[in-house]
mmCIF file of C-alpha atoms in Angstrom:
data_model
loop_
_atom_site.group_PDB
_atom_site.id
_atom_site.type_symbol
_atom_site.label_atom_id
_atom_site.label_comp_id
_atom_site.label_asym_id
_atom_site.label_seq_id
_atom_site.Cartn_x
_atom_site.Cartn_y
_atom_site.Cartn_z
ATOM 1 C CA MET A 207 36.212 -96.852 -19.796
ATOM 2 C CA THR A 208 38.569 -94.340 -21.376
ATOM 3 C CA ARG A 209 42.207 -95.195 -21.664
ATOM 4 C CA ALA A 210 45.543 -93.685 -22.508
ATOM 5 C CA ILE A 211 48.110 -95.186 -24.828
ATOM 6 C CA SER A 212 51.849 -95.351 -24.298
ATOM 7 C CA LEU A 213 53.954 -96.478 -27.254
ATOM 8 C CA ALA A 214 57.191 -97.749 -25.750
ATOM 9 C CA LEU A 215 59.892 -97.399 -28.356
ATOM 10 C CA CYS A 216 63.640 -97.706 -27.973
ATOM 11 C CA LEU A 217 65.695 -96.507 -30.908
ATOM 12 C CA SER A 218 68.949 -98.113 -29.853
ATOM 13 C CA LEU A 219 67.826 -101.287 -28.144
ATOM 14 C CA SER A 220 66.029 -104.545 -28.802
ATOM 15 C CA LEU A 221 63.469 -105.470 -26.170
ATOM 16 C CA ALA A 222 62.148 -108.899 -25.235
ATOM 17 C CA THR A 223 58.520 -109.677 -24.570
ATOM 18 C CA PHE A 224 59.234 -112.084 -21.698
ATOM 19 C CA SER A 225 60.466 -110.179 -18.655
ATOM 20 C CA PRO A 226 61.531 -112.107 -15.549
ATOM 21 C CA PRO A 227 62.763 -110.104 -12.543
ATOM 22 C CA LYS A 228 66.438 -109.193 -12.630
ATOM 23 C CA THR A 229 68.809 -111.746 -11.151
ATOM 24 C CA PHE A 230 72.203 -110.079 -11.549
ATOM 25 C CA ALA A 231 74.107 -108.421 -8.738
ATOM 26 C CA GLU A 232 72.287 -105.475 -7.181
ATOM 27 C CA PRO A 233 71.203 -104.393 -3.669
ATOM 28 C CA ARG A 234 68.606 -106.618 -2.037
ATOM 29 C CA PRO A 235 66.496 -106.231 1.122
ATOM 30 C CA GLY A 236 68.716 -106.262 4.193
ATOM 31 C CA ASP A 237 71.899 -105.341 2.323
ATOM 32 C CA VAL A 238 74.322 -102.885 3.920
ATOM 33 C CA TYR A 239 76.670 -101.131 1.512
ATOM 34 C CA ARG A 240 78.388 -97.923 0.448
ATOM 35 C CA GLU A 241 78.652 -96.513 -3.062
ATOM 36 C CA TYR A 242 81.811 -94.936 -4.456
ATOM 37 C CA PRO A 243 81.016 -92.932 -7.618
ATOM 38 C CA TRP A 244 83.363 -92.131 -10.479
ATOM 39 C CA ARG A 245 82.633 -90.247 -13.698
ATOM 40 C CA PRO A 246 84.922 -89.311 -16.584
ATOM 41 C CA GLU A 247 86.025 -85.830 -17.426
ATOM 42 C CA GLY A 248 83.636 -84.375 -19.987
ATOM 43 C CA LYS A 249 80.512 -86.179 -21.153
ATOM 44 C CA TRP A 250 81.955 -89.654 -21.660
ATOM 45 C CA GLN A 251 85.079 -91.781 -22.039
ATOM 46 C CA ARG A 252 85.822 -93.885 -25.108
ATOM 47 C CA VAL A 253 86.812 -97.532 -24.769
ATOM 48 C CA THR A 254 88.536 -98.727 -27.945
ATOM 49 C CA GLY A 255 89.829 -102.150 -28.909
ATOM 50 C CA PRO A 256 93.610 -102.030 -28.268
ATOM 51 C CA ASP A 257 94.516 -104.043 -31.379
ATOM 52 C CA VAL A 258 92.562 -101.898 -33.824
ATOM 53 C CA GLU A 259 94.470 -100.951 -36.991
ATOM 54 C CA ASP A 260 92.447 -98.093 -38.451
ATOM 55 C CA PRO A 261 94.350 -94.827 -37.774
ATOM 56 C CA ARG A 262 91.145 -92.974 -36.831
ATOM 57 C CA ALA A 263 90.490 -95.523 -34.129
ATOM 58 C CA ARG A 264 94.099 -95.718 -32.958
ATOM 59 C CA ALA A 265 94.005 -91.983 -32.299
ATOM 60 C CA HIS A 266 91.884 -92.788 -29.231
ATOM 61 C CA LEU A 267 94.401 -95.217 -27.745
ATOM 62 C CA PRO A 268 95.659 -96.066 -25.240
ATOM 63 C CA ASN A 269 92.517 -96.492 -23.166
ATOM 64 C CA ALA A 270 92.506 -94.486 -19.965
ATOM 65 C CA VAL A 271 93.627 -95.920 -16.643
ATOM 66 C CA ASN A 272 91.208 -94.430 -14.109
ATOM 67 C CA ARG A 273 91.538 -93.936 -10.363
ATOM 68 C CA ILE A 274 89.105 -94.118 -7.478
ATOM 69 C CA THR A 275 89.605 -94.014 -3.702
ATOM 70 C CA ILE A 276 87.754 -96.625 -1.655
ATOM 71 C CA ASP A 277 88.375 -95.702 1.964
ATOM 72 C CA ASP A 278 86.368 -98.274 3.952
ATOM 73 C CA LEU A 279 86.799 -102.027 3.563
ATOM 74 C CA HIS A 280 86.227 -102.800 7.255
ATOM 75 C CA GLN A 281 83.793 -105.749 7.414
ATOM 76 C CA ALA A 282 83.526 -105.735 3.603
ATOM 77 C CA ARG A 283 82.076 -108.915 2.123
ATOM 78 C CA ARG A 284 81.902 -108.273 -1.613
ATOM 79 C CA VAL A 285 82.289 -105.579 -4.266
ATOM 80 C CA GLU A 286 80.662 -104.864 -7.597
ATOM 81 C CA ALA A 287 81.165 -102.231 -10.294
ATOM 82 C CA CYS A 288 77.981 -100.825 -11.842
ATOM 83 C CA ILE A 289 78.778 -99.434 -15.280
ATOM 84 C CA GLU A 290 76.900 -96.812 -17.308
ATOM 85 C CA MET A 291 77.716 -97.954 -20.829
ATOM 86 C CA LEU A 292 76.627 -97.135 -24.369
ATOM 87 C CA LEU A 293 77.325 -99.665 -27.117
ATOM 88 C CA CYS A 294 77.843 -97.073 -29.851
ATOM 89 C CA HIS A 295 79.712 -99.224 -32.400
ATOM 90 C CA ALA A 296 77.444 -102.194 -33.081
ATOM 91 C CA GLY A 297 79.284 -105.492 -33.280
ATOM 92 C CA THR A 298 81.813 -104.682 -30.541
ATOM 93 C CA VAL A 299 82.400 -107.718 -28.300
ATOM 94 C CA ASP A 300 84.538 -108.864 -25.354
ATOM 95 C CA LYS A 301 83.829 -105.854 -23.162
ATOM 96 C CA LYS A 302 85.861 -106.184 -19.962
ATOM 97 C CA ILE A 303 86.975 -104.379 -16.795
ATOM 98 C CA ARG A 304 90.202 -104.752 -14.831
ATOM 99 C CA VAL A 305 91.048 -103.424 -11.371
ATOM 100 C CA GLY A 306 94.725 -102.782 -10.683
ATOM 101 C CA ASP A 307 96.910 -105.520 -12.138
ATOM 102 C CA GLY A 308 94.192 -108.138 -11.731
ATOM 103 C CA PRO A 309 92.782 -110.285 -14.530
ATOM 104 C CA TRP A 310 90.279 -108.945 -17.042
ATOM 105 C CA ILE A 311 86.670 -109.568 -15.985
ATOM 106 C CA ASP A 312 83.852 -109.965 -18.518
ATOM 107 C CA VAL A 313 81.074 -107.391 -18.603
ATOM 108 C CA PRO A 314 78.030 -109.660 -19.083
ATOM 109 C CA GLU A 315 75.824 -109.201 -22.132
ATOM 110 C CA PRO A 316 72.053 -108.717 -21.640
ATOM 111 C CA GLU A 317 70.274 -112.071 -21.778
ATOM 112 C CA LEU A 318 67.037 -110.616 -23.185
ATOM 113 C CA ILE A 319 68.530 -108.879 -26.238
ATOM 114 C CA PRO A 320 67.460 -109.377 -28.991
ATOM 115 C CA GLY A 321 64.673 -111.555 -27.594
ATOM 116 C CA THR A 322 61.607 -111.634 -29.843
ATOM 117 C CA SER A 323 61.588 -107.877 -30.493
ATOM 118 C CA GLY A 324 64.716 -107.621 -32.620
ATOM 119 C CA GLU A 325 65.348 -108.783 -36.139
ATOM 120 C CA GLY A 326 67.449 -111.695 -34.913
ATOM 121 C CA PRO A 327 71.049 -112.541 -33.952
ATOM 122 C CA PRO A 328 73.804 -111.687 -33.456
ATOM 123 C CA ASP A 329 72.890 -109.964 -30.198
ATOM 124 C CA SER A 330 76.166 -108.027 -30.243
ATOM 125 C CA GLU A 331 74.916 -105.907 -33.158
ATOM 126 C CA TYR A 332 72.129 -104.195 -31.201
ATOM 127 C CA GLN A 333 73.014 -100.778 -29.821
ATOM 128 C CA TYR A 334 71.988 -100.000 -26.265
ATOM 129 C CA MET A 335 72.450 -97.861 -23.176
ATOM 130 C CA ARG A 336 72.463 -100.117 -20.133
ATOM 131 C CA TYR A 337 73.848 -100.480 -16.618
ATOM 132 C CA PRO A 338 75.387 -103.902 -15.895
ATOM 133 C CA CYS A 339 76.792 -104.679 -12.435
ATOM 134 C CA VAL A 340 80.002 -106.736 -12.485
ATOM 135 C CA PRO A 341 81.198 -108.637 -9.381
ATOM 136 C CA ILE A 342 84.808 -107.765 -8.504
ATOM 137 C CA PRO A 343 86.793 -110.193 -6.309
ATOM 138 C CA LEU A 344 87.279 -108.575 -2.912
ATOM 139 C CA ASP A 345 90.992 -109.382 -2.884
ATOM 140 C CA GLN A 346 91.469 -107.187 -5.974
ATOM 141 C CA ILE A 347 90.298 -104.077 -4.094
ATOM 142 C CA ARG A 348 92.564 -102.311 -1.627
ATOM 143 C CA GLU A 349 91.746 -99.637 0.909
ATOM 144 C CA GLY A 350 92.873 -96.338 -0.588
ATOM 145 C CA GLU A 351 93.455 -95.512 -4.241
ATOM 146 C CA ASN A 352 92.608 -98.153 -6.858
ATOM 147 C CA THR A 353 93.116 -98.080 -10.615
ATOM 148 C CA PHE A 354 90.669 -99.568 -13.106
ATOM 149 C CA GLU A 355 90.359 -99.702 -16.888
ATOM 150 C CA PHE A 356 88.220 -101.140 -19.675
ATOM 151 C CA THR A 357 88.757 -102.861 -22.999
ATOM 152 C CA CYS A 358 86.859 -104.547 -25.838
ATOM 153 C CA GLY A 359 87.478 -106.547 -28.988
ATOM 154 C CA PRO A 360 86.431 -106.815 -32.641
ATOM 155 C CA GLY A 361 83.284 -108.674 -33.580
ATOM 156 C CA SER A 362 81.204 -107.796 -36.640
ATOM 157 C CA ALA A 363 79.784 -104.821 -38.565
ATOM 158 C CA LEU A 364 81.326 -101.501 -37.472
ATOM 159 C CA GLY A 365 82.592 -103.199 -34.320
ATOM 160 C CA GLY A 366 84.595 -105.560 -36.515
ATOM 161 C CA TRP A 367 87.074 -102.946 -37.706
ATOM 162 C CA TRP A 368 86.495 -100.268 -35.054
ATOM 163 C CA PRO A 369 85.482 -101.883 -31.750
ATOM 164 C CA GLN A 370 84.369 -99.152 -29.342
ATOM 165 C CA TRP A 371 81.871 -98.317 -26.608
ATOM 166 C CA LEU A 372 81.310 -95.270 -24.395
ATOM 167 C CA LEU A 373 81.533 -94.994 -20.616
ATOM 168 C CA TYR A 374 79.477 -92.434 -18.668
ATOM 169 C CA GLY A 375 80.206 -93.453 -15.099
ATOM 170 C CA VAL A 376 81.022 -96.272 -12.702
ATOM 171 C CA THR A 377 79.641 -96.828 -9.216
ATOM 172 C CA PHE A 378 81.727 -99.171 -7.070
ATOM 173 C CA ARG A 379 79.453 -100.736 -4.478
ATOM 174 C CA VAL A 380 81.047 -102.258 -1.352
ATOM 175 C CA TYR A 381 78.790 -104.609 0.626
ATOM 176 C CA TYR A 382 79.417 -105.074 4.346
ATOM 177 C CA ASP A 383 78.545 -107.543 7.068
ATOM 178 C CA SER A 384 75.158 -106.782 8.644
ATOM 179 C CA SER A 385 76.885 -106.128 11.995
ATOM 180 C CA LYS A 386 78.486 -102.944 10.600
ATOM 181 C CA PRO A 387 76.740 -99.852 12.068
ATOM 182 C CA HIS A 388 74.131 -98.745 9.551
ATOM 183 C CA PRO A 389 70.780 -96.987 9.255
ATOM 184 C CA THR A 390 67.578 -98.984 9.550
ATOM 185 C CA GLY A 391 63.938 -98.397 8.792
ATOM 186 C CA GLU A 392 60.831 -99.557 7.012
ATOM 187 C CA ILE A 393 57.998 -98.374 4.820
ATOM 188 C CA VAL A 394 55.087 -97.594 7.150
ATOM 189 C CA SER A 395 52.520 -96.615 4.532
ATOM 190 C CA PRO A 396 50.868 -98.053 2.532
ATOM 191 C CA ALA A 397 50.389 -101.459 4.114
ATOM 192 C CA PRO A 398 50.983 -104.727 2.250
ATOM 193 C CA GLY A 399 48.057 -105.553 -0.005
ATOM 194 C CA ALA A 400 46.908 -101.938 -0.296
ATOM 195 C CA VAL A 401 45.181 -100.545 -3.376
ATOM 196 C CA LEU A 402 47.059 -97.648 -5.015
ATOM 197 C CA ASP A 403 45.362 -94.757 -6.780
ATOM 198 C CA GLU A 404 46.821 -92.422 -9.412
ATOM 199 C CA ARG A 405 49.058 -90.580 -6.903
ATOM 200 C CA PRO A 406 49.776 -92.922 -3.976
ATOM 201 C CA ARG A 407 51.741 -91.589 -1.005
ATOM 202 C CA PHE A 408 54.626 -93.617 0.408
ATOM 203 C CA VAL A 409 56.060 -92.947 3.866
ATOM 204 C CA ALA A 410 59.172 -94.501 5.426
ATOM 205 C CA ARG A 411 60.611 -94.463 8.931
ATOM 206 C CA ALA A 412 64.418 -94.190 9.084
ATOM 207 C CA ALA A 413 66.978 -93.842 11.874
ATOM 208 C CA GLY A 414 70.557 -94.789 12.630
ATOM 209 C CA PRO A 415 73.803 -93.981 14.408
ATOM 210 C CA LYS A 416 74.400 -91.165 11.891
ATOM 211 C CA PRO A 417 71.934 -88.584 10.547
ATOM 212 C CA ILE A 418 69.821 -89.694 7.576
ATOM 213 C CA ARG A 419 70.763 -88.029 4.302
ATOM 214 C CA ARG A 420 68.134 -89.455 1.940
ATOM 215 C CA VAL A 421 65.515 -92.153 1.435
ATOM 216 C CA ASP A 422 65.045 -93.472 -2.110
ATOM 217 C CA PHE A 423 61.880 -95.396 -3.009
ATOM 218 C CA VAL A 424 62.136 -98.057 -5.733
ATOM 219 C CA GLY A 425 59.512 -100.411 -7.119
ATOM 220 C CA LEU A 426 59.091 -103.738 -8.882
ATOM 221 C CA TYR A 427 56.483 -103.346 -11.609
ATOM 222 C CA ASP A 428 55.884 -103.414 -15.352
ATOM 223 C CA ASP A 429 56.922 -100.249 -17.204
ATOM 224 C CA PHE A 430 59.239 -98.873 -19.874
ATOM 225 C CA ASP A 431 62.663 -100.531 -19.820
ATOM 226 C CA TRP A 432 64.687 -97.641 -18.387
ATOM 227 C CA GLU A 433 67.544 -100.018 -17.553
ATOM 228 C CA GLY A 434 68.096 -100.996 -21.185
ATOM 229 C CA ASP A 435 68.446 -104.732 -20.604
ATOM 230 C CA GLY A 436 65.265 -105.868 -22.348
ATOM 231 C CA ASN A 437 63.324 -106.377 -19.107
ATOM 232 C CA TYR A 438 60.046 -104.502 -18.695
ATOM 233 C CA ARG A 439 59.113 -105.973 -15.328
ATOM 234 C CA GLY A 440 61.839 -105.349 -12.778
ATOM 235 C CA TRP A 441 63.104 -103.063 -10.041
ATOM 236 C CA HIS A 442 63.097 -99.827 -11.987
ATOM 237 C CA GLY A 443 65.805 -97.187 -11.657
ATOM 238 C CA ARG A 444 68.964 -96.285 -13.528
ATOM 239 C CA TYR A 445 72.113 -94.274 -12.861
ATOM 240 C CA LEU A 446 73.132 -91.142 -14.758
ATOM 241 C CA TYR A 447 76.595 -89.894 -13.851
ATOM 242 C CA CYS A 448 76.305 -92.080 -10.713
ATOM 243 C CA ARG A 449 73.007 -90.555 -9.526
ATOM 244 C CA LEU A 450 69.760 -92.515 -9.320
ATOM 245 C CA HIS A 451 67.034 -91.623 -11.834
ATOM 246 C CA ASN A 452 63.696 -93.029 -13.029
ATOM 247 C CA HIS A 453 62.820 -94.477 -9.619
ATOM 248 C CA ILE A 454 59.671 -93.685 -7.627
ATOM 249 C CA GLY A 455 61.206 -90.723 -5.808
ATOM 250 C CA SER A 456 63.455 -89.534 -2.957
ATOM 251 C CA ALA A 457 62.921 -87.718 0.344
ATOM 252 C CA THR A 458 65.625 -85.798 2.200
ATOM 253 C CA GLU A 459 63.876 -84.859 5.452
ATOM 254 C CA GLU A 460 61.265 -86.161 7.849
ATOM 255 C CA PRO A 461 58.635 -87.256 7.244
ATOM 256 C CA TYR A 462 60.350 -89.328 4.562
ATOM 257 C CA GLU A 463 57.572 -89.435 2.034
ATOM 258 C CA VAL A 464 57.044 -89.244 -1.705
ATOM 259 C CA VAL A 465 53.997 -89.104 -3.962
ATOM 260 C CA TRP A 466 54.242 -91.483 -6.905
ATOM 261 C CA ASP A 467 52.790 -90.197 -10.161
ATOM 262 C CA THR A 468 51.412 -93.353 -11.811
ATOM 263 C CA SER A 469 49.346 -91.535 -14.441
ATOM 264 C CA TRP A 470 51.311 -93.040 -17.364
ATOM 265 C CA MET A 471 52.220 -96.319 -15.701
ATOM 266 C CA PRO A 472 50.799 -99.282 -17.641
ATOM 267 C CA THR A 473 47.870 -101.054 -16.070
ATOM 268 C CA GLN A 474 49.436 -103.845 -14.040
ATOM 269 C CA GLN A 475 48.613 -107.517 -14.420
ATOM 270 C CA GLN A 476 50.784 -108.546 -11.457
ATOM 271 C CA PRO A 477 51.209 -107.157 -7.920
ATOM 272 C CA ILE A 478 53.616 -104.294 -7.249
ATOM 273 C CA GLN A 479 56.397 -104.229 -4.647
ATOM 274 C CA VAL A 480 58.072 -101.121 -3.214
ATOM 275 C CA ALA A 481 61.223 -100.915 -1.054
ATOM 276 C CA ALA A 482 63.245 -98.028 0.374
ATOM 277 C CA ARG A 483 66.985 -97.401 0.248
ATOM 278 C CA ILE A 484 68.072 -95.466 3.325
ATOM 279 C CA VAL A 485 71.335 -93.488 3.064
ATOM 280 C CA ASP A 486 73.035 -91.916 6.084
ATOM 281 C CA ALA A 487 75.415 -88.952 6.326
ATOM 282 C CA GLU A 488 78.470 -91.186 5.865
ATOM 283 C CA GLY A 489 77.060 -92.816 2.746
ATOM 284 C CA ILE A 490 76.154 -96.142 4.369
ATOM 285 C CA CYS A 491 73.051 -97.572 2.687
ATOM 286 C CA PHE A 492 70.432 -100.044 3.891
ATOM 287 C CA VAL A 493 67.614 -101.615 1.859
ATOM 288 C CA THR A 494 64.307 -102.230 3.646
ATOM 289 C CA GLN A 495 62.033 -105.186 3.209
ATOM 290 C CA PRO A 496 59.575 -104.508 0.379
ATOM 291 C CA VAL A 497 55.913 -103.753 0.843
ATOM 292 C CA ASP A 498 54.275 -106.333 -1.398
ATOM 293 C CA ARG A 499 50.932 -107.338 -2.927
ATOM 294 C CA LEU A 500 50.192 -103.734 -3.883
ATOM 295 C CA ARG A 501 47.540 -103.262 -6.571
ATOM 296 C CA LEU A 502 47.000 -100.312 -8.885
ATOM 297 C CA ALA A 503 43.388 -99.173 -9.368
ATOM 298 C CA ARG A 504 42.566 -96.054 -11.393
ATOM 299 C CA PRO A 505 39.379 -94.868 -13.146
ATOM 300 C CA TYR A 506 41.102 -95.457 -16.496
ATOM 301 C CA SER A 507 43.534 -97.906 -18.080
ATOM 302 C CA VAL A 508 46.903 -97.408 -19.778
ATOM 303 C CA ARG A 509 48.190 -99.758 -22.470
ATOM 304 C CA MET A 510 51.889 -99.974 -23.286
ATOM 305 C CA TYR A 511 52.588 -101.306 -26.772
ATOM 306 C CA LYS A 512 56.039 -102.780 -27.269
ATOM 307 C CA PRO A 513 58.074 -102.639 -30.483
ATOM 308 C CA TYR A 514 59.169 -105.508 -32.679
ATOM 309 C CA ASP A 515 61.339 -105.896 -35.781
ATOM 310 C CA VAL A 516 63.797 -103.536 -34.096
ATOM 311 C CA PRO A 517 66.743 -103.342 -36.523
ATOM 312 C CA LYS A 518 70.312 -104.126 -35.699
ATOM 313 C CA ARG A 519 72.850 -101.309 -35.954
ATOM 314 C CA TRP A 520 70.191 -98.625 -35.423
ATOM 315 C CA SER A 521 72.354 -95.552 -35.872
ATOM 316 C CA THR A 522 70.337 -92.979 -37.820
ATOM 317 C CA ARG A 523 72.879 -90.456 -39.098
ATOM 318 C CA ALA A 524 73.556 -88.374 -42.212
ATOM 319 C CA GLY A 525 70.162 -88.706 -43.870
ATOM 320 C CA LYS A 526 69.594 -92.350 -42.993
ATOM 321 C CA ARG A 527 66.217 -93.676 -41.874
ATOM 322 C CA HIS A 528 65.377 -96.575 -39.558
ATOM 323 C CA GLU A 529 62.071 -97.919 -38.325
ATOM 324 C CA CYS A 530 60.509 -100.639 -36.199
ATOM 325 C CA LYS A 531 56.928 -101.825 -35.782
ATOM 326 C CA VAL A 532 54.308 -101.451 -33.055
ATOM 327 C CA ASP A 533 50.857 -103.067 -33.229
ATOM 328 C CA VAL A 534 48.150 -100.951 -31.573
ATOM 329 C CA ASP A 535 44.914 -102.838 -31.001
ATOM 330 C CA GLY A 536 41.624 -102.084 -29.262
ATOM 331 C CA ASP A 537 39.069 -99.344 -29.800
ATOM 332 C CA LEU A 538 40.976 -96.096 -30.286
ATOM 333 C CA ALA A 539 37.715 -94.164 -30.081
ATOM 334 C CA THR A 540 37.939 -94.520 -26.301
ATOM 335 C CA ALA A 541 41.541 -93.266 -26.088
ATOM 336 C CA VAL A 542 42.063 -89.796 -24.622
ATOM 337 C CA ALA A 543 45.863 -89.384 -24.802
ATOM 338 C CA ALA A 544 48.963 -91.029 -26.240
ATOM 339 C CA LYS A 545 52.704 -90.578 -26.087
ATOM 340 C CA VAL A 546 55.866 -92.220 -27.351
ATOM 341 C CA VAL A 547 58.656 -93.081 -24.898
ATOM 342 C CA MET A 548 62.054 -93.728 -26.435
ATOM 343 C CA VAL A 549 65.752 -93.872 -25.666
ATOM 344 C CA THR A 550 68.107 -92.093 -28.050
ATOM 345 C CA TRP A 551 71.734 -91.011 -27.847
ATOM 346 C CA ASN A 552 71.108 -87.657 -29.530
ATOM 347 C CA GLY A 553 67.424 -87.378 -30.314
ATOM 348 C CA VAL A 554 67.441 -83.578 -30.322
ATOM 349 C CA ALA A 555 69.506 -83.676 -33.528
ATOM 350 C CA ALA A 556 66.929 -85.751 -35.403
ATOM 351 C CA ASP A 557 65.273 -84.128 -38.429
ATOM 352 C CA ALA A 558 62.032 -85.966 -37.682
ATOM 353 C CA ILE A 559 60.635 -88.682 -35.451
ATOM 354 C CA GLY A 560 57.311 -89.980 -36.668
ATOM 355 C CA ILE A 561 54.620 -92.632 -36.555
ATOM 356 C CA GLY A 562 53.231 -93.862 -39.820
#
């Protein structure tokens, strides 16, 4: 049997080999919610430690106080802020968010970094792009305009004397009681337990008191860690400037269907689950129950090889060179294609990216 090879590399992130499903705050089947997006002016916003002494760092202070309007708290039950963050200065710690005049709230660190893929602790010295969701007490949010801001503190390495990270966007997610009017629906094809080929077709039924704007399909499976938290097996999808990317696909009109290109998806050892997020014209979202026990069967196999000995402080600039290791086993004579998948902050500026 011929097979393809996918070398999963991440140049700014340490990845673990054990990958339990995500357990932090995020939409679950049956949830009813609305998303309020915010993005900074320009490409990003700096968050600098307020007590830094270096004049180059102090030039970026004070940190911005941002504003967002949240116009519907009727029947609200909880709120979370989903942050698009880049840890650019390795060693920066104590990353926090504050809404209004409320207390500072910790932005949780990824539990699976460095795991067994990195060179070892401290975990705060591994650079990453990830998307943590932080619960915000409901009583700290008011209907109308809200202010919010971020901070951080000194730790080690570059983050010891210049603590800083970058912010690309924030999505405030307000969850409501299930009695709030909302769209409903379900995935009607394929059926639970179905066998998926290379390009399976997914179809959802959606309706509600308001017109349907979009149906997003998301899956639980083993693949490249797009979310940057060290977890290969999870509900895959990430936000870029508050828009969903790297999910199965989206449909904007009936029939709500997508074709999933699984050609480079690693051969799965566990069942796959797929759910749909239905969004109506007013932005109210509903998550369907997942279709489970799905199996992937193709006339070929795909192996994903994960890196190890990923270095801390991987910031390859000004003639520097960094490397990690990947062990490729098996009979390469049967391989027909290979590719490297990586996450970089500015890969297009690299002089060379190689395998040796």
